[in-house]
CSV table of C-alpha atoms and ligand atoms in Angstrom, one decimal:
chain,number,residue,atom,x,y,z
A,180,MET,CA,0.0,0.0,0.0
A,181,THR,CA,1.5,3.3,-1.0
A,182,ILE,CA,0.2,6.9,-1.0
A,183,ASP,CA,1.1,7.1,-4.7
A,184,ASP,CA,-1.7,4.7,-5.7
A,185,THR,CA,-4.4,6.2,-7.9
A,186,ALA,CA,-8.0,6.6,-6.7
A,187,LEU,CA,-9.0,4.2,-9.5
A,188,ASP,CA,-6.6,1.5,-8.1
A,189,LEU,CA,-7.6,2.1,-4.5
A,190,ALA,CA,-11.3,1.9,-5.2
A,191,ALA,CA,-10.9,-1.3,-7.3
A,192,SER,CA,-8.9,-3.0,-4.5
A,193,VAL,CA,-11.4,-2.0,-1.9
A,194,ARG,CA,-14.4,-3.2,-4.0
A,195,ALA,CA,-12.6,-6.5,-4.6
A,196,GLY,CA,-11.9,-6.9,-0.9
A,197,ASP,CA,-8.1,-6.9,-1.5
A,198,ARG,CA,-7.5,-3.9,0.7
A,199,SER,CA,-9.4,-2.3,3.5
A,200,ALA,CA,-10.6,1.2,3.4
A,201,ARG,CA,-9.2,1.5,6.9
A,202,GLU,CA,-5.7,0.5,5.9
A,203,ILE,CA,-5.8,3.0,3.0
A,204,LEU,CA,-7.0,5.8,5.2
A,205,ASP,CA,-4.4,5.1,7.9
A,206,ALA,CA,-1.6,5.2,5.4
A,207,HIS,CA,-2.8,8.7,4.2
A,208,LEU,CA,-3.3,9.9,7.8
A,209,ALA,CA,0.3,8.8,8.5
A,210,ALA,CA,1.5,10.9,5.5
A,211,ILE,CA,-0.5,13.8,6.8
A,212,GLU,CA,1.0,13.4,10.3
A,213,ALA,CA,4.5,13.3,8.8
A,214,ARG,CA,4.4,16.4,6.6
A,215,GLU,CA,1.4,18.5,7.5
A,216,PRO,CA,3.3,20.6,10.0
A,217,GLU,CA,5.5,22.0,7.3
A,218,ILE,CA,2.9,22.1,4.5
A,219,HIS,CA,-0.3,23.3,6.3
A,220,ALA,CA,-2.6,22.0,3.6
A,221,PHE,CA,-5.5,21.6,6.1
A,222,ASN,CA,-7.6,23.9,8.3
A,223,LEU,CA,-9.0,20.7,9.9
A,224,VAL,CA,-8.2,17.0,9.6
A,225,THR,CA,-11.3,14.9,10.4
A,226,SER,CA,-9.5,11.7,11.3
A,227,GLU,CA,-12.1,10.4,13.7
A,228,VAL,CA,-15.1,10.8,11.4
A,229,ALA,CA,-12.9,9.5,8.5
A,230,ARG,CA,-12.0,6.3,10.5
A,231,ASP,CA,-15.7,5.6,11.2
A,232,ALA,CA,-16.6,6.1,7.6
A,233,ALA,CA,-13.8,3.8,6.4
A,234,ASP,CA,-14.8,1.1,8.9
A,235,GLU,CA,-18.4,1.4,7.6
A,236,ILE,CA,-17.1,0.9,4.0
A,237,ASP,CA,-15.2,-2.2,5.1
A,238,ARG,CA,-18.4,-3.6,6.8
A,239,ARG,CA,-20.3,-3.1,3.7
A,240,VAL,CA,-17.7,-4.9,1.5
A,241,ALA,CA,-17.7,-7.7,4.0
A,242,ALA,CA,-21.5,-7.9,3.7
A,243,GLY,CA,-21.2,-8.3,0.0
A,244,GLU,CA,-22.3,-4.8,-0.9
A,245,ASP,CA,-20.6,-2.4,-3.4
A,246,PRO,CA,-19.9,0.9,-1.7
A,247,GLY,CA,-19.4,2.7,-5.1
A,248,PRO,CA,-16.9,3.9,-7.6
A,249,LEU,CA,-14.8,5.8,-4.9
A,250,ALA,CA,-15.0,3.0,-2.3
A,251,GLY,CA,-12.5,3.9,0.4
A,252,VAL,CA,-10.8,6.7,-1.5
A,253,PRO,CA,-9.6,9.5,0.8
A,254,ILE,CA,-10.5,13.0,-0.5
A,255,ALA,CA,-9.7,16.4,0.8
A,256,LEU,CA,-12.3,19.2,0.6
A,257,LYS,CA,-11.7,22.9,0.2
A,258,ASP,CA,-12.9,24.7,3.3
A,259,ASN,CA,-15.5,26.7,1.4
A,260,LEU,CA,-17.6,23.5,0.9
A,261,CYS,CA,-20.3,23.0,3.5
A,262,THR,CA,-19.9,19.9,5.7
A,263,ARG,CA,-22.7,19.2,8.1
A,264,GLY,CA,-21.6,19.7,11.7
A,265,VAL,CA,-18.0,20.2,10.7
A,266,ALA,CA,-16.5,23.7,10.9
A,267,THR,CA,-16.4,25.4,7.5
A,268,THR,CA,-14.4,28.6,7.6
A,269,CYS,CA,-13.5,29.9,4.1
A,270,SER,CA,-10.2,30.6,6.0
A,271,SER,CA,-11.9,33.6,7.4
A,272,LYS,CA,-12.2,34.8,11.0
A,273,ILE,CA,-15.8,35.9,10.2
A,274,LEU,CA,-17.1,32.3,10.1
A,275,ASP,CA,-15.5,31.5,13.5
A,276,GLY,CA,-17.4,28.8,15.2
A,277,TRP,CA,-19.9,28.3,12.4
A,278,GLN,CA,-20.9,24.7,11.6
A,279,PRO,CA,-23.1,24.2,8.5
A,280,PRO,CA,-26.4,22.4,9.1
A,281,TYR,CA,-26.1,20.6,5.8
A,282,ASP,CA,-23.7,19.0,3.3
A,283,ALA,CA,-22.9,20.5,-0.1
A,284,THR,CA,-24.3,18.3,-2.9
A,285,VAL,CA,-20.8,17.4,-4.0
A,286,VAL,CA,-20.0,16.3,-0.4
A,287,GLN,CA,-23.2,14.1,-0.4
A,288,ARG,CA,-22.4,12.6,-3.8
A,289,LEU,CA,-18.8,11.8,-2.8
A,290,ALA,CA,-20.0,10.0,0.4
A,291,ALA,CA,-22.7,8.1,-1.6
A,292,ALA,CA,-19.9,6.9,-3.9
A,293,GLY,CA,-17.8,5.6,-1.0
A,294,ALA,CA,-15.2,8.3,-0.7
A,295,ILE,CA,-13.8,9.2,2.7
A,296,ALA,CA,-13.5,12.9,3.5
A,297,VAL,CA,-10.2,13.4,5.4
A,298,GLY,CA,-10.4,17.1,6.1
A,299,LYS,CA,-11.0,20.7,5.1
A,300,THR,CA,-8.2,22.4,3.1
A,301,ASN,CA,-6.8,25.9,3.5
A,302,LEU,CA,-7.6,28.6,0.9
A,303,ASP,CA,-7.2,32.3,0.4
A,304,GLU,CA,-9.9,33.9,2.5
A,305,PHE,CA,-13.3,33.4,0.6
A,306,ALA,CA,-11.2,32.1,-2.3
A,307,MET,CA,-9.8,35.6,-3.1
A,308,GLY,CA,-6.2,35.1,-4.1
A,309,SER,CA,-3.6,33.2,-6.0
A,310,SER,CA,-1.2,32.0,-3.4
A,311,THR,CA,-3.1,30.9,-0.3
A,312,GLU,CA,-1.3,33.6,1.6
A,313,ASN,CA,-4.6,35.4,2.2
A,314,SER,CA,-5.7,32.8,4.7
A,315,ALA,CA,-6.6,34.0,8.2
A,316,PHE,CA,-4.9,30.8,9.4
A,317,GLY,CA,-1.5,31.2,7.7
A,318,PRO,CA,-0.2,30.1,4.3
A,319,THR,CA,0.0,26.7,2.8
A,320,ARG,CA,3.4,25.7,1.3
A,321,ASN,CA,4.3,24.0,-1.9
A,322,PRO,CA,5.2,20.4,-1.2
A,323,HIS,CA,7.8,20.5,-4.0
A,324,ASP,CA,9.6,23.4,-2.4
A,325,THR,CA,8.3,24.7,0.9
A,326,SER,CA,9.8,28.2,0.3
A,327,LYS,CA,7.3,28.5,-2.5
A,328,VAL,CA,3.6,29.1,-2.6
A,329,PRO,CA,1.2,26.3,-3.8
A,330,GLY,CA,-0.9,28.8,-5.8
A,331,GLY,CA,-4.4,29.6,-4.9
A,332,SER,CA,-7.0,30.0,-3.9
A,333,SER,CA,-7.4,26.2,-3.6
A,334,GLY,CA,-3.8,25.9,-2.5
A,335,GLY,CA,-4.5,23.5,0.3
A,336,SER,CA,-6.4,21.1,-2.0
A,337,ALA,CA,-3.6,21.2,-4.6
A,338,ALA,CA,-0.9,20.7,-2.0
A,339,SER,CA,-2.8,17.8,-0.3
A,340,VAL,CA,-2.8,15.9,-3.5
A,341,ALA,CA,0.8,16.8,-4.4
A,342,ALA,CA,2.0,15.7,-0.9
A,343,GLY,CA,0.2,12.4,-1.0
A,344,PHE,CA,-2.2,13.3,1.8
A,345,ALA,CA,-5.1,12.2,-0.5
A,346,PRO,CA,-5.1,10.9,-4.1
A,347,VAL,CA,-7.9,13.4,-5.0
A,348,SER,CA,-9.4,16.6,-3.6
A,349,LEU,CA,-12.0,19.2,-4.5
A,350,GLY,CA,-11.5,22.9,-5.1
A,351,SER,CA,-13.5,25.8,-6.5
A,352,ASP,CA,-12.5,28.0,-9.5
A,353,THR,CA,-13.8,31.5,-10.0
A,354,GLY,CA,-10.9,32.9,-12.0
A,355,GLY,CA,-8.4,30.1,-11.9
A,356,SER,CA,-8.4,28.8,-8.3
A,357,ILE,CA,-8.3,25.1,-9.3
A,358,ARG,CA,-6.1,25.3,-12.4
A,359,GLN,CA,-3.4,27.7,-11.2
A,360,PRO,CA,-2.6,25.8,-8.0
A,361,ALA,CA,-2.8,22.5,-9.9
A,362,ALA,CA,-0.1,23.9,-12.3
A,363,LEU,CA,2.1,25.1,-9.4
A,364,CYS,CA,1.8,21.9,-7.5
A,365,GLY,CA,2.2,19.6,-10.5
A,366,VAL,CA,-1.2,17.9,-10.4
A,367,VAL,CA,-4.3,17.8,-12.6
A,368,GLY,CA,-7.0,20.4,-12.0
A,369,VAL,CA,-10.3,20.7,-13.7
A,370,LYS,CA,-12.8,23.6,-14.0
A,371,PRO,CA,-15.9,22.1,-15.6
A,372,THR,CA,-18.5,23.8,-17.8
A,373,TYR,CA,-20.5,26.4,-15.7
A,374,GLY,CA,-23.6,24.6,-14.4
A,375,LEU,CA,-22.3,21.1,-14.8
A,376,VAL,CA,-21.4,20.6,-11.1
A,377,SER,CA,-23.9,21.7,-8.4
A,378,ARG,CA,-22.8,24.6,-6.2
A,379,TYR,CA,-25.4,23.9,-3.5
A,380,GLY,CA,-23.3,24.2,-0.4
A,381,LEU,CA,-20.4,26.0,-2.0
A,382,ILE,CA,-20.0,29.3,-0.1
A,383,ALA,CA,-20.4,31.9,-2.8
A,384,PHE,CA,-17.7,34.3,-4.0
A,385,ALA,CA,-18.8,35.4,-7.5
A,386,SER,CA,-21.9,33.4,-8.4
A,387,SER,CA,-21.8,33.9,-12.2
A,388,LEU,CA,-18.2,32.5,-12.3
A,389,ASP,CA,-17.8,30.0,-9.4
A,390,GLN,CA,-17.4,26.3,-10.3
A,391,ILE,CA,-16.4,23.2,-8.2
A,392,GLY,CA,-14.0,20.8,-9.7
A,393,PRO,CA,-11.5,18.0,-8.9
A,394,PHE,CA,-7.7,17.8,-8.3
A,395,ALA,CA,-6.0,14.5,-8.9
A,396,ARG,CA,-2.5,13.1,-9.8
A,397,THR,CA,-3.8,11.5,-13.0
A,398,VAL,CA,-6.2,12.6,-15.7
A,399,ALA,CA,-8.3,9.4,-15.2
A,400,ASP,CA,-8.7,10.0,-11.5
A,401,ALA,CA,-9.9,13.6,-12.2
A,402,ALA,CA,-12.4,12.2,-14.7
A,403,LEU,CA,-13.6,9.6,-12.1
A,404,VAL,CA,-14.3,12.3,-9.5
A,405,LEU,CA,-15.9,14.6,-12.0
A,406,GLU,CA,-18.3,11.8,-13.0
A,407,VAL,CA,-19.3,11.3,-9.3
A,408,ILE,CA,-19.9,15.0,-8.5
A,409,GLY,CA,-21.4,16.2,-11.8
A,410,GLY,CA,-24.9,16.1,-13.2
A,411,HIS,CA,-28.1,17.9,-12.5
A,412,ASP,CA,-29.1,19.0,-9.0
A,413,PRO,CA,-32.5,20.6,-8.4
A,414,ALA,CA,-31.1,22.3,-5.3
A,415,ASP,CA,-28.9,24.6,-7.4
A,416,THR,CA,-30.9,26.8,-9.8
A,417,THR,CA,-27.9,27.3,-12.1
A,418,SER,CA,-27.4,23.5,-12.4
A,419,ILE,CA,-27.9,22.3,-16.0
A,420,PRO,CA,-30.5,19.6,-16.5
A,421,GLN,CA,-28.3,17.6,-18.8
A,422,ALA,CA,-26.3,14.5,-18.4
A,423,LEU,CA,-22.5,14.7,-17.8
A,424,PRO,CA,-20.4,14.3,-21.0
A,425,PRO,CA,-19.2,10.6,-21.0
A,426,VAL,CA,-15.6,11.6,-20.3
A,427,ARG,CA,-14.2,8.3,-19.0
A,428,GLU,CA,-15.5,6.3,-22.0
A,429,HIS,CA,-13.3,8.4,-24.4
A,430,LEU,CA,-10.2,8.9,-22.4
A,431,ASP,CA,-8.2,6.5,-24.6
A,432,ASP,CA,-9.6,7.8,-27.9
A,433,GLY,CA,-6.4,9.8,-28.7
A,434,VAL,CA,-6.4,13.1,-30.6
A,435,ALA,CA,-6.0,12.0,-34.3
A,436,GLY,CA,-7.8,14.6,-36.4
A,437,LEU,CA,-8.6,16.8,-33.5
A,438,ARG,CA,-8.1,20.5,-34.2
A,439,VAL,CA,-6.0,22.2,-31.5
A,440,GLY,CA,-5.4,26.0,-31.4
A,441,ILE,CA,-2.7,27.7,-29.4
A,442,VAL,CA,-4.2,30.9,-28.1
A,443,SER,CA,-1.8,33.6,-29.3
A,444,GLU,CA,-3.1,36.3,-26.9
A,445,LEU,CA,-2.2,34.1,-24.0
A,446,SER,CA,1.1,32.8,-25.2
A,447,GLY,CA,3.4,35.8,-25.7
A,448,GLU,CA,4.2,38.7,-23.5
A,449,GLY,CA,4.2,38.1,-19.8
A,450,ILE,CA,4.7,34.4,-20.1
A,451,ALA,CA,8.0,33.1,-18.7
A,452,PRO,CA,10.1,31.6,-21.5
A,453,ASP,CA,10.5,28.2,-19.7
A,454,VAL,CA,6.7,28.0,-19.4
A,455,ALA,CA,6.2,29.0,-23.0
A,456,ARG,CA,8.6,26.4,-24.1
A,457,ARG,CA,6.7,23.6,-22.4
A,458,VAL,CA,3.5,24.8,-24.0
A,459,SER,CA,5.2,24.6,-27.4
A,460,GLU,CA,6.4,21.1,-26.6
A,461,ALA,CA,2.9,20.1,-25.5
A,462,ALA,CA,1.6,21.3,-28.9
A,463,GLU,CA,4.3,19.3,-30.7
A,464,ALA,CA,3.3,16.2,-28.7
A,465,LEU,CA,-0.3,16.6,-29.8
A,466,ALA,CA,0.7,17.1,-33.4
A,467,ALA,CA,2.9,14.0,-33.2
A,468,ALA,CA,-0.2,12.1,-31.9
A,469,GLY,CA,-2.2,13.2,-35.0
A,470,ALA,CA,-3.8,16.4,-33.9
A,471,GLU,CA,-4.0,19.4,-36.4
A,472,VAL,CA,-2.3,22.1,-34.5
A,473,GLY,CA,-2.6,25.8,-35.4
A,474,GLU,CA,-2.7,29.3,-34.0
A,475,ALA,CA,-5.9,30.5,-32.5
A,476,SER,CA,-7.0,34.1,-31.7
A,477,VAL,CA,-9.3,35.2,-28.9
A,478,PRO,CA,-8.7,39.0,-29.2
A,479,ALA,CA,-10.9,40.1,-26.3
A,480,ALA,CA,-9.1,37.6,-23.9
A,481,ILE,CA,-6.6,40.4,-23.1
A,482,TYR,CA,-9.4,42.4,-21.4
A,483,GLY,CA,-10.4,39.4,-19.3
A,484,LEU,CA,-8.5,40.3,-16.2
A,485,SER,CA,-9.8,43.9,-16.2
A,486,ALA,CA,-13.4,42.7,-16.7
A,487,TYR,CA,-13.0,40.0,-14.0
A,488,TYR,CA,-11.8,42.5,-11.4
A,489,LEU,CA,-15.0,44.5,-11.8
A,490,ILE,CA,-17.5,41.6,-12.1
A,491,ALA,CA,-16.1,39.3,-9.4
A,492,PRO,CA,-15.7,42.0,-6.7
A,493,ALA,CA,-19.2,43.3,-7.6
A,494,GLU,CA,-20.7,39.9,-7.1
A,495,ALA,CA,-18.6,39.4,-4.0
A,496,SER,CA,-19.7,42.7,-2.4
A,497,SER,CA,-23.2,41.4,-2.7
A,498,ASN,CA,-22.6,37.8,-1.6
A,499,LEU,CA,-20.5,38.8,1.4
A,500,ALA,CA,-23.2,41.3,2.7
A,501,ARG,CA,-24.7,38.4,4.6
A,502,TYR,CA,-21.8,38.3,7.1
A,503,ASP,CA,-23.3,40.8,9.5
A,504,GLY,CA,-22.6,39.4,12.9
A,505,VAL,CA,-26.1,38.1,13.2
A,506,ARG,CA,-26.4,35.1,11.0
A,507,TYR,CA,-23.1,33.4,10.9
A,508,GLY,CA,-19.9,32.9,13.1
A,509,LEU,CA,-18.2,35.9,14.5
A,510,ARG,CA,-20.0,38.8,16.4
A,511,VAL,CA,-18.1,41.7,17.9
A,512,ASP,CA,-20.6,43.4,20.2
A,513,ALA,CA,-21.4,47.2,20.3
A,514,THR,CA,-24.1,49.4,21.7
A,515,ASN,CA,-26.1,49.5,18.5
A,516,THR,CA,-26.6,47.3,15.5
A,517,PRO,CA,-24.8,49.3,12.8
A,518,ASP,CA,-21.8,49.5,15.1
A,519,MET,CA,-22.0,45.8,15.8
A,520,ASN,CA,-22.1,45.1,12.0
A,521,LEU,CA,-19.2,47.5,11.4
A,522,ARG,CA,-17.0,46.1,14.2
A,523,THR,CA,-17.7,42.5,13.2
A,524,ARG,CA,-16.8,43.1,9.6
A,525,THR,CA,-13.8,45.2,10.4
A,526,GLU,CA,-12.4,42.5,12.6
A,527,GLY,CA,-13.7,39.4,10.7
A,528,PHE,CA,-12.5,40.2,7.2
A,529,GLY,CA,-8.9,40.3,6.0
A,530,ASP,CA,-7.4,43.1,3.8
A,531,GLU,CA,-7.9,41.4,0.4
A,532,VAL,CA,-11.6,40.6,1.2
A,533,LYS,CA,-12.1,44.3,2.3
A,534,ARG,CA,-10.4,45.5,-0.9
A,535,ARG,CA,-12.7,43.4,-3.1
A,536,ILE,CA,-15.8,44.5,-1.2
A,537,MET,CA,-14.8,48.1,-1.7
A,538,LEU,CA,-14.0,47.7,-5.4
A,539,GLY,CA,-17.2,45.9,-6.0
A,540,THR,CA,-19.4,48.3,-4.1
A,541,TYR,CA,-17.8,51.2,-6.1
A,542,ALA,CA,-18.3,49.4,-9.4
A,543,LEU,CA,-22.0,48.9,-8.6
A,544,SER,CA,-22.6,52.4,-7.2
A,545,ALA,CA,-25.1,54.8,-8.8
A,546,GLY,CA,-23.2,56.9,-11.4
A,547,TYR,CA,-20.5,54.4,-11.9
A,548,TYR,CA,-22.5,51.3,-12.6
A,549,ASP,CA,-22.6,51.8,-16.4
A,550,ALA,CA,-19.0,53.0,-16.7
A,551,TYR,CA,-17.6,50.0,-14.7
A,552,TYR,CA,-19.9,47.1,-14.1
A,553,GLY,CA,-21.9,47.6,-17.3
A,554,LYS,CA,-18.8,48.0,-19.4
A,555,ALA,CA,-17.2,44.9,-17.9
A,556,GLN,CA,-20.4,42.9,-18.8
A,557,LYS,CA,-20.0,44.1,-22.4
A,558,VAL,CA,-16.4,42.9,-22.5
A,559,ARG,CA,-17.6,39.6,-21.1
A,560,THR,CA,-19.9,39.3,-24.1
A,561,LEU,CA,-17.1,40.0,-26.5
A,562,ILE,CA,-15.0,37.3,-24.8
A,563,ILE,CA,-17.8,34.8,-25.2
A,564,ARG,CA,-18.1,35.7,-28.9
A,565,ASP,CA,-14.4,35.5,-29.5
A,566,PHE,CA,-14.2,32.1,-28.0
A,567,ALA,CA,-17.2,31.0,-30.0
A,568,ALA,CA,-15.5,32.1,-33.2
A,569,ALA,CA,-12.3,30.4,-32.2
A,570,TYR,CA,-14.2,27.1,-31.6
A,571,GLU,CA,-15.6,27.2,-35.2
A,572,GLN,CA,-12.0,26.5,-36.3
A,573,PHE,CA,-10.7,24.5,-33.4
A,574,ASP,CA,-12.1,21.7,-31.1
A,575,VAL,CA,-9.9,22.7,-28.2
A,576,LEU,CA,-7.5,25.5,-27.3
A,577,LEU,CA,-4.1,25.4,-25.6
A,578,SER,CA,-2.3,27.9,-23.4
A,579,PRO,CA,-0.1,28.1,-20.3
A,580,THR,CA,-2.1,27.7,-17.1
A,581,SER,CA,0.0,30.1,-15.1
A,582,PRO,CA,2.6,32.6,-16.5
A,583,THR,CA,5.3,31.3,-14.2
A,584,THR,CA,6.1,28.3,-12.0
A,585,ALA,CA,5.6,28.6,-8.2
A,586,PHE,CA,7.0,31.8,-6.7
A,587,ALA,CA,8.4,32.5,-3.2
A,588,LEU,CA,6.1,33.2,-0.3
A,589,GLY,CA,5.9,37.0,0.2
A,590,ASP,CA,7.0,37.7,-3.4
A,591,LYS,CA,3.7,39.2,-4.6
A,592,THR,CA,1.9,40.1,-1.4
A,593,ALA,CA,2.9,43.8,-1.5
A,594,ASP,CA,1.3,44.5,-4.8
A,595,PRO,CA,-2.2,43.2,-5.5
A,596,LEU,CA,-1.9,43.8,-9.3
A,597,THR,CA,1.2,41.5,-9.5
A,598,MET,CA,-0.8,38.8,-7.7
A,599,TYR,CA,-3.9,39.3,-10.0
A,600,LEU,CA,-1.7,38.8,-13.1
A,601,ASN,CA,-1.3,35.1,-12.1
A,602,ASP,CA,-4.8,34.4,-13.5
A,603,VAL,CA,-4.4,36.1,-16.9
A,604,CYS,CA,-4.7,32.8,-18.7
A,605,THR,CA,-7.4,31.2,-16.6
A,606,ILE,CA,-9.9,34.0,-16.2
A,607,PRO,CA,-11.2,34.1,-19.8
A,608,SER,CA,-12.8,30.6,-19.5
A,609,ASN,CA,-14.6,31.6,-16.3
A,610,LEU,CA,-16.0,34.6,-18.0
A,611,ALA,CA,-17.1,32.5,-20.9
A,612,GLY,CA,-18.5,29.7,-18.7
A,613,ASP,CA,-16.4,27.1,-20.6
A,614,PRO,CA,-14.5,24.2,-19.2
A,615,ALA,CA,-10.7,24.2,-18.9
A,616,MET,CA,-8.1,22.1,-17.1
A,617,SER,CA,-4.5,22.1,-16.2
A,618,VAL,CA,-2.2,19.1,-16.9
A,619,PRO,CA,1.3,18.9,-15.6
A,620,PHE,CA,3.8,19.0,-18.4
A,621,GLY,CA,7.4,18.8,-17.2
A,622,THR,CA,9.2,21.5,-15.2
A,623,GLY,CA,10.6,25.0,-15.6
A,624,ASP,CA,14.2,26.1,-15.3
A,625,ASP,CA,13.9,26.0,-11.5
A,626,GLY,CA,12.8,22.3,-11.5
A,627,LEU,CA,9.3,23.2,-10.4
A,628,PRO,CA,6.1,21.9,-12.2
A,629,VAL,CA,4.7,23.6,-15.3
A,630,GLY,CA,1.0,23.2,-16.2
A,631,VAL,CA,-0.5,23.3,-19.6
A,632,GLN,CA,-4.1,24.6,-19.9
A,633,VAL,CA,-6.5,22.8,-22.2
A,634,LEU,CA,-9.6,24.8,-23.0
A,635,ALA,CA,-12.9,23.6,-24.6
A,636,PRO,CA,-16.3,25.0,-25.5
A,637,ALA,CA,-19.2,24.4,-23.1
A,638,PHE,CA,-19.8,20.7,-22.7
A,639,GLY,CA,-16.6,20.0,-24.5
A,640,GLU,CA,-15.2,18.0,-21.6
A,641,VAL,CA,-14.8,14.8,-23.7
A,642,ASP,CA,-12.4,16.4,-26.2
A,643,MET,CA,-10.7,18.3,-23.4
A,644,PHE,CA,-10.0,15.1,-21.5
A,645,ARG,CA,-8.8,13.3,-24.6
A,646,VAL,CA,-6.2,16.0,-25.1
A,647,ALA,CA,-5.3,15.9,-21.4
A,648,ALA,CA,-4.8,12.1,-21.5
A,649,VAL,CA,-2.4,12.4,-24.5
A,650,LEU,CA,-0.5,15.3,-22.8
A,651,GLU,CA,-0.2,13.2,-19.6
A,652,ALA,CA,1.3,10.3,-21.5
A,653,ALA,CA,3.7,12.6,-23.4
A,654,ALA,CA,4.8,14.7,-20.5
A,655,PRO,CA,8.6,14.9,-20.1
A,656,ILE,CA,9.8,12.6,-17.5
A,657,GLY,CA,12.4,13.3,-14.8
A,658,GLU,CA,9.7,14.0,-12.3
A,659,VAL,CA,9.9,16.7,-9.7
A,660,ALA,CA,10.7,15.5,-6.2
A,661,ARG,CA,8.0,15.6,-3.5
B,97,LIG,N1,-7.1,34.6,-8.1
B,97,LIG,C1,-8.4,35.0,-8.5
B,97,LIG,C2,-9.0,35.9,-7.5
B,97,LIG,O1,-8.3,36.2,-6.5
B,97,LIG,C3,-9.2,33.8,-8.7
B,97,LIG,C4,-9.7,33.2,-7.4
B,97,LIG,C5,-10.6,32.0,-7.6
B,97,LIG,O2,-10.7,31.4,-8.7
B,97,LIG,N2,-11.4,31.7,-6.6
B,97,LIG,O3,-10.1,36.4,-7.6
């Protein structure tokens, strides 16, 4: 039994009665115990509940039942996913002491498929950030080099998979928060089509952009988790009443004849040369596997970052209005209600969250609404149109996931704009509502992982995963150390 086994292998052996869920869990808990003090991937490790759940899986197998496709597979959950009776913090002081009265739909579906939740992972507060340094509970570190960030905001989920704490995890992606940390930690990360995975029980950041998706060490494991969590959910009004694309069936189809476009606007200026080189090699690998590779143009993509930093804060300012000291978590008392609200929010929110609330409130204010929020929505429409035009010529698109490999802790905390630039390649697909994923493809000059981003039109997950599978097989070896 090793912590390097895939979720597919682990589940197969549990279902066949060859290994117990308990022994698998204990191996992963031992890995957590050994390295969690230096990584800090988790806000909470739920070992007791996890042991009970694993024992229950083993009882069911012994009774001749099949616990499901993720039988006995440990999974880490981003701490903005509601877990019944288990603290859910969004890495914010404002939710101090709050325990959700219900499970997120994805959490329910994972449990129903036999998965074992091992804990809640660290994130940038309310998922606002690209390095997990905005957590109220201290940063997470990159398992490949602990002087470096794991990316963010789902840095804890990415690091937990990279460190072998769990073979798979869940994150959320509003502007890149699954794909960018996946790239920096050398794992696979998927942002599905908007509406494909229920957000019931995901604590909202920017509702027109938020999506839940998996992290895994292999493309097949990511597909497996996606199939478990995806599909219609009447509890989420934005959930699409449509079956999930049959991703796993087509994983081995190859890419012969598939048209792949390298997005020129996301490939030049601002991309580190070592990262750009890996993207070119990835394109060559796809061509060698029979894809028709060309250059694609999504002109409005260059305005994605600007539009995002109006739309996302605008939605966040509204979503975060509910933290008023009455309904959830923290309350700092005062002699009257407005002062209580003010003191609670002043104390409860960190700097970046306050910055976003102020930006968003300004962008939505009377007199500025048309100039800022309205204009950003128009840019969003242009991006949607430009992607649609590109997808008339190409089945999938290719770009870097992140402009650089993992950077040092503290490197970008002084200047928010430098931090925001991390998501220049990932934000456009959130604005378009399209799926995109990051696949590890070799390392940069510093020996740290590089991720290649595969983008597809809405419901194009099958082609996206076909490309990802070929890239995984072709990825340069000489793996990074853990
Ligand atoms: N880094 C981006 C931000 O800070 C994206 C975050 C996310 O996807 N949750 O908004």
